Protein backbone atom coordinates (compact mmCIF):
# COMPACT_ATOMS: atom_id res chain seq x y z
CA UNK A 1 0.00 0.00 0.00
CA UNK A 2 2.84 2.38 0.86
CA UNK A 3 4.57 1.63 -2.43
CA UNK A 4 1.37 2.29 -4.39
CA UNK A 5 0.83 5.57 -2.55
CA UNK A 6 4.41 6.62 -3.21
CA UNK A 7 4.12 5.62 -6.88
CA UNK A 8 0.91 7.61 -7.19
CA UNK A 9 2.68 10.69 -5.80
CA UNK A 10 5.58 10.22 -8.17
CA UNK A 11 3.26 10.38 -11.17
CA UNK A 12 0.52 12.67 -9.83
CA UNK A 13 0.76 15.78 -12.02
CA UNK A 14 0.88 19.29 -10.58
CA UNK A 15 -1.17 21.89 -12.50
CA UNK A 16 -2.86 18.88 -14.07
CA UNK A 17 -5.35 20.81 -16.20
CA UNK A 18 -2.76 23.10 -17.79
CA UNK A 19 -0.49 21.86 -20.58
CA UNK A 20 3.15 22.07 -19.50
CA UNK A 21 6.41 22.18 -21.41
CA UNK A 22 8.16 20.56 -18.41
CA UNK A 23 5.56 18.42 -16.63
CA UNK A 24 5.90 18.64 -12.85
CA UNK A 25 4.76 15.95 -10.43
CA UNK A 26 3.79 15.99 -6.76
CA UNK A 27 6.50 13.47 -5.86
CA UNK A 28 9.28 15.55 -7.43
CA UNK A 29 7.84 18.69 -5.85
CA UNK A 30 7.85 17.03 -2.41
CA UNK A 31 11.48 16.02 -2.88
CA UNK A 32 12.43 19.61 -3.84
CA UNK A 33 10.68 21.00 -0.76
CA UNK A 34 12.27 18.35 1.48
CA UNK A 35 15.75 19.16 0.13
CA UNK A 36 15.21 22.91 0.52
CA UNK A 37 14.00 22.50 4.11
CA UNK A 38 16.69 19.98 5.05
CA UNK A 39 19.49 22.18 3.69
CA UNK A 40 18.21 25.26 5.53
CA UNK A 41 17.54 23.72 8.97
CA UNK A 42 20.41 25.66 10.64
CA UNK A 43 19.10 28.91 9.17
CA UNK A 44 15.56 28.25 10.38
CA UNK A 45 16.87 27.42 13.86
CA UNK A 46 18.80 30.68 13.89
CA UNK A 47 15.81 32.74 12.75
CA UNK A 48 13.15 31.07 14.88
CA UNK A 49 15.24 30.15 17.94
CA UNK A 50 15.03 26.95 19.90
CA UNK A 51 11.23 26.69 19.76
CA UNK A 52 11.53 25.70 16.14
CA UNK A 53 11.30 21.91 15.64
CA UNK A 54 13.47 21.24 12.61
CA UNK A 55 12.99 17.46 12.90
CA UNK A 56 9.23 17.91 12.64
CA UNK A 57 9.59 20.29 9.69
CA UNK A 58 11.91 17.91 7.84
CA UNK A 59 9.50 14.96 8.23
CA UNK A 60 6.55 17.23 7.43
CA UNK A 61 8.29 18.46 4.26
CA UNK A 62 8.76 14.89 3.06
CA UNK A 63 5.04 14.07 3.27
CA UNK A 64 3.35 17.49 3.22
CA UNK A 65 1.33 16.58 0.13
CA UNK A 66 0.42 13.06 1.25
CA UNK A 67 -3.26 13.99 1.34
CA UNK A 68 -3.00 14.79 -2.37
CA UNK A 69 -1.45 11.36 -2.94
CA UNK A 70 -4.48 9.74 -1.34
CA UNK A 71 -7.25 12.15 -2.23
CA UNK A 72 -9.60 11.80 -5.19
CA UNK A 73 -9.14 15.58 -5.63
CA UNK A 74 -5.43 15.19 -6.43
CA UNK A 75 -3.31 18.33 -6.48
CA UNK A 76 -5.34 21.52 -6.21
CA UNK A 77 -3.11 24.57 -6.76
CA UNK A 78 -3.07 27.12 -3.92
CA UNK A 79 -4.85 29.87 -5.86
CA UNK A 80 -7.78 27.52 -6.55
CA UNK A 81 -7.92 26.39 -2.91
CA UNK A 82 -8.23 30.02 -1.85
CA UNK A 83 -11.26 30.48 -4.08
CA UNK A 84 -13.17 27.40 -2.88
CA UNK A 85 -16.47 28.06 -1.15
CA UNK A 86 -16.67 27.38 2.58
CA UNK A 87 -18.79 24.28 1.95
CA UNK A 88 -16.40 22.92 -0.71
CA UNK A 89 -13.48 23.42 1.68
CA UNK A 90 -15.37 21.59 4.46
CA UNK A 91 -16.13 18.61 2.18
CA UNK A 92 -12.52 18.43 1.03
CA UNK A 93 -11.27 18.60 4.64
CA UNK A 94 -13.69 15.85 5.73
CA UNK A 95 -12.63 13.51 2.91
CA UNK A 96 -8.94 14.16 3.57
CA UNK A 97 -9.32 13.61 7.33
CA UNK A 98 -10.97 10.23 6.73
CA UNK A 99 -8.29 9.21 4.24
CA UNK A 100 -5.60 10.21 6.73
CA UNK A 101 -7.22 8.10 9.47
CA UNK A 102 -7.26 5.06 7.20
CA UNK A 103 -3.67 5.60 6.05
CA UNK A 104 -2.25 6.32 9.50
CA UNK A 105 -3.81 3.16 10.98
CA UNK A 106 -1.81 1.12 8.49
CA UNK A 107 1.42 3.12 8.40
CA UNK A 108 1.92 5.32 11.47
CA UNK A 109 4.32 8.26 11.31
CA UNK A 110 6.16 7.09 14.37
CA UNK A 111 9.72 7.88 15.31
CA UNK A 112 11.63 6.60 18.35
CA UNK A 113 11.38 10.04 19.93
CA UNK A 114 8.30 11.59 18.32
CA UNK A 115 4.86 10.62 17.09
CA UNK A 116 3.34 13.22 14.83
CA UNK A 117 0.26 11.53 13.39
CA UNK A 118 -2.43 13.86 14.69
CA UNK A 119 -0.29 17.01 14.74
CA UNK A 120 0.66 16.59 11.09
CA UNK A 121 -2.91 15.99 9.99
CA UNK A 122 -4.01 19.20 11.69
CA UNK A 123 -1.07 21.09 10.22
CA UNK A 124 -1.78 19.82 6.73
CA UNK A 125 -5.34 21.11 6.99
CA UNK A 126 -5.09 24.19 9.25
CA UNK A 127 -1.43 25.27 8.93
CA UNK A 128 -1.36 26.72 12.45
CA UNK A 129 2.12 25.69 13.60
CA UNK A 130 5.17 27.79 12.80
CA UNK A 131 6.79 24.85 11.03
CA UNK A 132 3.78 24.25 8.77
CA UNK A 133 3.66 27.95 7.91
CA UNK A 134 7.34 27.99 6.97
CA UNK A 135 6.72 24.99 4.74
CA UNK A 136 3.56 26.54 3.31
CA UNK A 137 5.49 29.65 2.32
CA UNK A 138 8.21 27.65 0.53
CA UNK A 139 5.53 25.46 -1.04
CA UNK A 140 4.08 28.62 -2.62
CA UNK A 141 7.54 29.76 -3.69
CA UNK A 142 8.00 26.42 -5.47
CA UNK A 143 4.63 26.85 -7.23
CA UNK A 144 5.65 30.36 -8.29
CA UNK A 145 9.01 29.11 -9.62
CA UNK A 146 7.26 26.32 -11.55
CA UNK A 147 4.99 28.90 -13.19
CA UNK A 148 7.96 31.14 -13.97
CA UNK A 149 9.87 28.20 -15.47
CA UNK A 150 6.94 27.43 -17.77
CA UNK A 151 6.68 31.08 -18.85
CA UNK A 152 10.40 31.18 -19.68
CA UNK A 153 9.85 28.01 -21.74
CA UNK A 154 7.23 29.94 -23.75
CA UNK A 155 4.10 28.49 -22.13
CA UNK A 156 1.65 31.40 -22.02
CA UNK A 157 -0.94 29.15 -20.30
CA UNK A 158 0.93 29.91 -17.08
CA UNK A 159 0.38 33.67 -17.15
CA UNK A 160 -2.75 33.49 -14.98
CA UNK A 161 -1.28 31.08 -12.38
CA UNK A 162 1.89 33.22 -12.30
CA UNK A 163 -0.15 36.36 -11.57
CA UNK A 164 -2.18 34.45 -8.98
CA UNK A 165 1.02 33.62 -7.08
CA UNK A 166 2.17 37.25 -7.31
CA UNK A 167 -1.16 38.27 -5.73
CA UNK A 168 -0.67 35.69 -2.96
CA UNK A 169 2.79 37.06 -2.16
CA UNK A 170 1.48 40.63 -2.16
CA UNK A 171 -1.28 39.63 0.26
CA UNK A 172 0.91 37.51 2.51
CA UNK A 173 1.39 40.32 5.03
CA UNK A 174 -2.32 40.31 5.67
CA UNK A 175 -2.88 36.59 5.22
CA UNK A 176 -3.99 35.04 8.49
CA UNK A 177 -2.87 31.53 7.54
CA UNK A 178 0.79 32.56 7.66
CA UNK A 179 0.53 34.94 10.59
CA UNK A 180 3.51 33.38 12.41
CA UNK A 181 5.78 34.49 9.56
CA UNK A 182 4.82 38.18 9.67
CA UNK A 183 7.94 39.25 11.61
CA UNK A 184 10.05 38.00 8.69
CA UNK A 185 8.26 40.27 6.23
CA UNK A 186 8.27 43.47 8.28
mmCIF file of C-alpha atoms in Angstrom:
data_model
loop_
_atom_site.group_PDB
_atom_site.id
_atom_site.type_symbol
_atom_site.label_atom_id
_atom_site.label_comp_id
_atom_site.label_asym_id
_atom_site.label_seq_id
_atom_site.Cartn_x
_atom_site.Cartn_y
_atom_site.Cartn_z
ATOM 1 C CA UNK A 1 0.000 0.000 0.000
ATOM 2 C CA UNK A 2 2.836 2.385 0.864
ATOM 3 C CA UNK A 3 4.567 1.630 -2.432
ATOM 4 C CA UNK A 4 1.371 2.292 -4.388
ATOM 5 C CA UNK A 5 0.826 5.569 -2.554
ATOM 6 C CA UNK A 6 4.413 6.621 -3.206
ATOM 7 C CA UNK A 7 4.122 5.621 -6.883
ATOM 8 C CA UNK A 8 0.907 7.611 -7.187
ATOM 9 C CA UNK A 9 2.677 10.692 -5.805
ATOM 10 C CA UNK A 10 5.582 10.216 -8.173
ATOM 11 C CA UNK A 11 3.264 10.383 -11.167
ATOM 12 C CA UNK A 12 0.519 12.672 -9.833
ATOM 13 C CA UNK A 13 0.761 15.775 -12.020
ATOM 14 C CA UNK A 14 0.876 19.285 -10.581
ATOM 15 C CA UNK A 15 -1.165 21.889 -12.503
ATOM 16 C CA UNK A 16 -2.865 18.879 -14.067
ATOM 17 C CA UNK A 17 -5.348 20.813 -16.200
ATOM 18 C CA UNK A 18 -2.757 23.098 -17.791
ATOM 19 C CA UNK A 19 -0.494 21.856 -20.581
ATOM 20 C CA UNK A 20 3.149 22.068 -19.504
ATOM 21 C CA UNK A 21 6.413 22.177 -21.410
ATOM 22 C CA UNK A 22 8.158 20.556 -18.410
ATOM 23 C CA UNK A 23 5.559 18.416 -16.630
ATOM 24 C CA UNK A 24 5.897 18.638 -12.846
ATOM 25 C CA UNK A 25 4.765 15.947 -10.429
ATOM 26 C CA UNK A 26 3.794 15.994 -6.758
ATOM 27 C CA UNK A 27 6.504 13.469 -5.860
ATOM 28 C CA UNK A 28 9.279 15.546 -7.431
ATOM 29 C CA UNK A 29 7.838 18.690 -5.846
ATOM 30 C CA UNK A 30 7.850 17.027 -2.407
ATOM 31 C CA UNK A 31 11.482 16.023 -2.880
ATOM 32 C CA UNK A 32 12.430 19.612 -3.841
ATOM 33 C CA UNK A 33 10.683 21.003 -0.764
ATOM 34 C CA UNK A 34 12.269 18.349 1.481
ATOM 35 C CA UNK A 35 15.751 19.161 0.133
ATOM 36 C CA UNK A 36 15.211 22.913 0.517
ATOM 37 C CA UNK A 37 14.004 22.505 4.110
ATOM 38 C CA UNK A 38 16.693 19.978 5.051
ATOM 39 C CA UNK A 39 19.493 22.180 3.692
ATOM 40 C CA UNK A 40 18.208 25.256 5.528
ATOM 41 C CA UNK A 41 17.537 23.724 8.968
ATOM 42 C CA UNK A 42 20.406 25.659 10.638
ATOM 43 C CA UNK A 43 19.103 28.914 9.175
ATOM 44 C CA UNK A 44 15.556 28.251 10.384
ATOM 45 C CA UNK A 45 16.867 27.425 13.862
ATOM 46 C CA UNK A 46 18.804 30.685 13.895
ATOM 47 C CA UNK A 47 15.811 32.741 12.753
ATOM 48 C CA UNK A 48 13.151 31.065 14.883
ATOM 49 C CA UNK A 49 15.243 30.151 17.943
ATOM 50 C CA UNK A 50 15.028 26.951 19.900
ATOM 51 C CA UNK A 51 11.233 26.691 19.763
ATOM 52 C CA UNK A 52 11.533 25.698 16.140
ATOM 53 C CA UNK A 53 11.299 21.908 15.642
ATOM 54 C CA UNK A 54 13.471 21.240 12.613
ATOM 55 C CA UNK A 55 12.993 17.461 12.903
ATOM 56 C CA UNK A 56 9.228 17.908 12.644
ATOM 57 C CA UNK A 57 9.593 20.292 9.694
ATOM 58 C CA UNK A 58 11.908 17.907 7.842
ATOM 59 C CA UNK A 59 9.501 14.963 8.229
ATOM 60 C CA UNK A 60 6.553 17.226 7.428
ATOM 61 C CA UNK A 61 8.289 18.461 4.256
ATOM 62 C CA UNK A 62 8.762 14.889 3.056
ATOM 63 C CA UNK A 63 5.044 14.073 3.267
ATOM 64 C CA UNK A 64 3.353 17.490 3.223
ATOM 65 C CA UNK A 65 1.327 16.579 0.132
ATOM 66 C CA UNK A 66 0.417 13.059 1.252
ATOM 67 C CA UNK A 67 -3.260 13.990 1.339
ATOM 68 C CA UNK A 68 -3.004 14.794 -2.374
ATOM 69 C CA UNK A 69 -1.446 11.362 -2.945
ATOM 70 C CA UNK A 70 -4.480 9.737 -1.338
ATOM 71 C CA UNK A 71 -7.253 12.155 -2.227
ATOM 72 C CA UNK A 72 -9.602 11.805 -5.187
ATOM 73 C CA UNK A 73 -9.139 15.577 -5.633
ATOM 74 C CA UNK A 74 -5.429 15.193 -6.426
ATOM 75 C CA UNK A 75 -3.305 18.329 -6.483
ATOM 76 C CA UNK A 76 -5.339 21.516 -6.205
ATOM 77 C CA UNK A 77 -3.109 24.566 -6.762
ATOM 78 C CA UNK A 78 -3.074 27.122 -3.923
ATOM 79 C CA UNK A 79 -4.853 29.874 -5.864
ATOM 80 C CA UNK A 80 -7.780 27.525 -6.546
ATOM 81 C CA UNK A 81 -7.922 26.394 -2.913
ATOM 82 C CA UNK A 82 -8.231 30.018 -1.850
ATOM 83 C CA UNK A 83 -11.265 30.480 -4.078
ATOM 84 C CA UNK A 84 -13.173 27.402 -2.880
ATOM 85 C CA UNK A 85 -16.471 28.056 -1.149
ATOM 86 C CA UNK A 86 -16.672 27.382 2.576
ATOM 87 C CA UNK A 87 -18.793 24.282 1.950
ATOM 88 C CA UNK A 88 -16.399 22.920 -0.705
ATOM 89 C CA UNK A 89 -13.479 23.418 1.679
ATOM 90 C CA UNK A 90 -15.372 21.586 4.458
ATOM 91 C CA UNK A 91 -16.133 18.612 2.183
ATOM 92 C CA UNK A 92 -12.515 18.428 1.029
ATOM 93 C CA UNK A 93 -11.273 18.598 4.642
ATOM 94 C CA UNK A 94 -13.691 15.853 5.726
ATOM 95 C CA UNK A 95 -12.627 13.507 2.911
ATOM 96 C CA UNK A 96 -8.939 14.160 3.566
ATOM 97 C CA UNK A 97 -9.316 13.607 7.332
ATOM 98 C CA UNK A 98 -10.971 10.228 6.734
ATOM 99 C CA UNK A 99 -8.291 9.211 4.236
ATOM 100 C CA UNK A 100 -5.596 10.211 6.731
ATOM 101 C CA UNK A 101 -7.222 8.099 9.473
ATOM 102 C CA UNK A 102 -7.258 5.056 7.196
ATOM 103 C CA UNK A 103 -3.674 5.595 6.052
ATOM 104 C CA UNK A 104 -2.248 6.318 9.497
ATOM 105 C CA UNK A 105 -3.812 3.157 10.981
ATOM 106 C CA UNK A 106 -1.811 1.117 8.489
ATOM 107 C CA UNK A 107 1.420 3.124 8.396
ATOM 108 C CA UNK A 108 1.923 5.319 11.470
ATOM 109 C CA UNK A 109 4.320 8.259 11.308
ATOM 110 C CA UNK A 110 6.159 7.087 14.367
ATOM 111 C CA UNK A 111 9.723 7.882 15.309
ATOM 112 C CA UNK A 112 11.626 6.597 18.349
ATOM 113 C CA UNK A 113 11.380 10.042 19.932
ATOM 114 C CA UNK A 114 8.302 11.593 18.323
ATOM 115 C CA UNK A 115 4.864 10.621 17.093
ATOM 116 C CA UNK A 116 3.341 13.217 14.828
ATOM 117 C CA UNK A 117 0.260 11.529 13.390
ATOM 118 C CA UNK A 118 -2.433 13.863 14.687
ATOM 119 C CA UNK A 119 -0.291 17.012 14.744
ATOM 120 C CA UNK A 120 0.663 16.595 11.087
ATOM 121 C CA UNK A 121 -2.913 15.995 9.990
ATOM 122 C CA UNK A 122 -4.013 19.198 11.691
ATOM 123 C CA UNK A 123 -1.066 21.095 10.215
ATOM 124 C CA UNK A 124 -1.783 19.821 6.725
ATOM 125 C CA UNK A 125 -5.336 21.105 6.994
ATOM 126 C CA UNK A 126 -5.091 24.186 9.248
ATOM 127 C CA UNK A 127 -1.432 25.270 8.927
ATOM 128 C CA UNK A 128 -1.359 26.720 12.455
ATOM 129 C CA UNK A 129 2.120 25.694 13.602
ATOM 130 C CA UNK A 130 5.170 27.788 12.802
ATOM 131 C CA UNK A 131 6.785 24.848 11.030
ATOM 132 C CA UNK A 132 3.777 24.252 8.770
ATOM 133 C CA UNK A 133 3.655 27.952 7.910
ATOM 134 C CA UNK A 134 7.343 27.990 6.966
ATOM 135 C CA UNK A 135 6.723 24.991 4.737
ATOM 136 C CA UNK A 136 3.558 26.542 3.308
ATOM 137 C CA UNK A 137 5.490 29.645 2.322
ATOM 138 C CA UNK A 138 8.206 27.652 0.531
ATOM 139 C CA UNK A 139 5.526 25.458 -1.038
ATOM 140 C CA UNK A 140 4.081 28.616 -2.618
ATOM 141 C CA UNK A 141 7.545 29.757 -3.685
ATOM 142 C CA UNK A 142 8.000 26.416 -5.471
ATOM 143 C CA UNK A 143 4.630 26.854 -7.234
ATOM 144 C CA UNK A 144 5.651 30.356 -8.292
ATOM 145 C CA UNK A 145 9.009 29.114 -9.619
ATOM 146 C CA UNK A 146 7.263 26.323 -11.545
ATOM 147 C CA UNK A 147 4.987 28.903 -13.189
ATOM 148 C CA UNK A 148 7.963 31.138 -13.974
ATOM 149 C CA UNK A 149 9.867 28.201 -15.468
ATOM 150 C CA UNK A 150 6.939 27.431 -17.768
ATOM 151 C CA UNK A 151 6.675 31.078 -18.845
ATOM 152 C CA UNK A 152 10.396 31.182 -19.679
ATOM 153 C CA UNK A 153 9.847 28.015 -21.745
ATOM 154 C CA UNK A 154 7.226 29.942 -23.746
ATOM 155 C CA UNK A 155 4.099 28.487 -22.131
ATOM 156 C CA UNK A 156 1.650 31.399 -22.022
ATOM 157 C CA UNK A 157 -0.936 29.150 -20.305
ATOM 158 C CA UNK A 158 0.933 29.914 -17.082
ATOM 159 C CA UNK A 159 0.376 33.675 -17.150
ATOM 160 C CA UNK A 160 -2.755 33.490 -14.978
ATOM 161 C CA UNK A 161 -1.282 31.080 -12.377
ATOM 162 C CA UNK A 162 1.894 33.218 -12.299
ATOM 163 C CA UNK A 163 -0.146 36.362 -11.575
ATOM 164 C CA UNK A 164 -2.176 34.450 -8.976
ATOM 165 C CA UNK A 165 1.019 33.622 -7.080
ATOM 166 C CA UNK A 166 2.172 37.245 -7.308
ATOM 167 C CA UNK A 167 -1.164 38.271 -5.735
ATOM 168 C CA UNK A 168 -0.672 35.692 -2.965
ATOM 169 C CA UNK A 169 2.787 37.059 -2.155
ATOM 170 C CA UNK A 170 1.478 40.632 -2.155
ATOM 171 C CA UNK A 171 -1.283 39.631 0.261
ATOM 172 C CA UNK A 172 0.913 37.509 2.508
ATOM 173 C CA UNK A 173 1.395 40.324 5.030
ATOM 174 C CA UNK A 174 -2.320 40.309 5.667
ATOM 175 C CA UNK A 175 -2.879 36.594 5.217
ATOM 176 C CA UNK A 176 -3.994 35.040 8.488
ATOM 177 C CA UNK A 177 -2.868 31.525 7.541
ATOM 178 C CA UNK A 178 0.792 32.561 7.659
ATOM 179 C CA UNK A 179 0.535 34.940 10.590
ATOM 180 C CA UNK A 180 3.509 33.375 12.406
ATOM 181 C CA UNK A 181 5.785 34.494 9.556
ATOM 182 C CA UNK A 182 4.815 38.181 9.667
ATOM 183 C CA UNK A 183 7.941 39.247 11.609
ATOM 184 C CA UNK A 184 10.048 38.002 8.689
ATOM 185 C CA UNK A 185 8.258 40.272 6.233
ATOM 186 C CA UNK A 186 8.265 43.470 8.283
#
